């Protein structure tokens, strides 16, 4: 499908859009999502997103350890 190919090409060409595509897949709350969006630079958005991923990982590990 040409539309899907075009969307993928746009995502690769635009790091900010690529970051947003990644952020959408992380199961985080609205405050964390806002923090990603509100970070003033791309580098800071990456840092905030990585922190959110670490938090989700810690929660999952904790839940798994209780089972």
PDB file of C-alpha atoms in Angstrom:
ATOM      1  CA  UNK A   1       0.000   0.000   0.000  1.00  0.00           C
ATOM      2  CA  UNK A   2       1.501   3.340  -1.081  1.00  0.00           C
ATOM      3  CA  UNK A   3      -0.012   5.225   1.862  1.00  0.00           C
ATOM      4  CA  UNK A   4       1.646   2.940   4.417  1.00  0.00           C
ATOM      5  CA  UNK A   5       4.965   3.147   2.594  1.00  0.00           C
ATOM      6  CA  UNK A   6       4.718   6.925   2.484  1.00  0.00           C
ATOM      7  CA  UNK A   7       3.894   7.127   6.204  1.00  0.00           C
ATOM      8  CA  UNK A   8       6.879   4.912   7.064  1.00  0.00           C
ATOM      9  CA  UNK A   9       9.167   7.067   4.929  1.00  0.00           C
ATOM     10  CA  UNK A  10       7.924  10.225   6.664  1.00  0.00           C
ATOM     11  CA  UNK A  11       8.523   8.649  10.068  1.00  0.00           C
ATOM     12  CA  UNK A  12      12.096   7.710   9.177  1.00  0.00           C
ATOM     13  CA  UNK A  13      12.801  11.179   7.790  1.00  0.00           C
ATOM     14  CA  UNK A  14      11.405  12.965  10.849  1.00  0.00           C
ATOM     15  CA  UNK A  15      13.026  11.970  14.165  1.00  0.00           C
ATOM     16  CA  UNK A  16      10.381  13.824  16.186  1.00  0.00           C
ATOM     17  CA  UNK A  17       7.596  11.895  14.484  1.00  0.00           C
ATOM     18  CA  UNK A  18       9.503   8.645  14.935  1.00  0.00           C
ATOM     19  CA  UNK A  19       9.831   9.391  18.653  1.00  0.00           C
ATOM     20  CA  UNK A  20       6.099  10.069  18.885  1.00  0.00           C
ATOM     21  CA  UNK A  21       5.360   6.771  17.107  1.00  0.00           C
ATOM     22  CA  UNK A  22       7.481   5.009  19.739  1.00  0.00           C
ATOM     23  CA  UNK A  23       5.866   6.902  22.614  1.00  0.00           C
ATOM     24  CA  UNK A  24       2.396   5.864  21.481  1.00  0.00           C
ATOM     25  CA  UNK A  25       3.316   2.200  21.974  1.00  0.00           C
ATOM     26  CA  UNK A  26       4.570   2.610  25.561  1.00  0.00           C
ATOM     27  CA  UNK A  27       1.837   1.939  28.143  1.00  0.00           C
ATOM     28  CA  UNK A  28       2.264   5.132  30.147  1.00  0.00           C
ATOM     29  CA  UNK A  29      -0.130   7.449  31.856  1.00  0.00           C
ATOM     30  CA  UNK A  30      -1.176  10.894  30.698  1.00  0.00           C
ATOM     31  CA  UNK A  31       1.345  12.683  32.928  1.00  0.00           C
ATOM     32  CA  UNK A  32       4.256  10.739  31.439  1.00  0.00           C
ATOM     33  CA  UNK A  33       2.911  11.217  27.915  1.00  0.00           C
ATOM     34  CA  UNK A  34       2.601  14.955  28.556  1.00  0.00           C
ATOM     35  CA  UNK A  35       6.173  15.051  29.886  1.00  0.00           C
ATOM     36  CA  UNK A  36       7.389  13.510  26.609  1.00  0.00           C
ATOM     37  CA  UNK A  37       5.433  16.051  24.571  1.00  0.00           C
ATOM     38  CA  UNK A  38       6.396  19.008  26.741  1.00  0.00           C
ATOM     39  CA  UNK A  39      10.152  18.397  26.751  1.00  0.00           C
ATOM     40  CA  UNK A  40      11.672  21.317  24.845  1.00  0.00           C
ATOM     41  CA  UNK A  41      14.179  19.419  22.707  1.00  0.00           C
ATOM     42  CA  UNK A  42      14.254  16.122  20.893  1.00  0.00           C
ATOM     43  CA  UNK A  43      17.102  14.920  23.115  1.00  0.00           C
ATOM     44  CA  UNK A  44      15.108  15.727  26.254  1.00  0.00           C
ATOM     45  CA  UNK A  45      12.038  13.961  24.831  1.00  0.00           C
ATOM     46  CA  UNK A  46      14.186  10.872  24.255  1.00  0.00           C
ATOM     47  CA  UNK A  47      15.422  11.031  27.858  1.00  0.00           C
ATOM     48  CA  UNK A  48      11.878  11.392  29.219  1.00  0.00           C
ATOM     49  CA  UNK A  49      10.651   8.528  27.033  1.00  0.00           C
ATOM     50  CA  UNK A  50      13.497   6.288  28.197  1.00  0.00           C
ATOM     51  CA  UNK A  51      12.601   7.112  31.816  1.00  0.00           C
ATOM     52  CA  UNK A  52       8.981   6.163  31.133  1.00  0.00           C
ATOM     53  CA  UNK A  53      10.093   2.872  29.573  1.00  0.00           C
ATOM     54  CA  UNK A  54      12.274   2.151  32.629  1.00  0.00           C
ATOM     55  CA  UNK A  55       9.290   2.854  34.900  1.00  0.00           C
ATOM     56  CA  UNK A  56       7.044   0.492  32.940  1.00  0.00           C
ATOM     57  CA  UNK A  57       9.765  -2.165  33.006  1.00  0.00           C
ATOM     58  CA  UNK A  58      10.131  -1.801  36.780  1.00  0.00           C
ATOM     59  CA  UNK A  59       6.364  -2.142  37.275  1.00  0.00           C
ATOM     60  CA  UNK A  60       6.202  -5.253  35.096  1.00  0.00           C
ATOM     61  CA  UNK A  61       9.189  -6.816  36.858  1.00  0.00           C
ATOM     62  CA  UNK A  62       7.617  -6.095  40.246  1.00  0.00           C
ATOM     63  CA  UNK A  63       4.312  -7.657  39.207  1.00  0.00           C
ATOM     64  CA  UNK A  64       6.063 -10.697  37.788  1.00  0.00           C
ATOM     65  CA  UNK A  65       8.092 -11.169  40.966  1.00  0.00           C
ATOM     66  CA  UNK A  66       4.908 -11.323  43.039  1.00  0.00           C
ATOM     67  CA  UNK A  67       3.450 -14.193  41.007  1.00  0.00           C
TER      68      UNK A  67
END
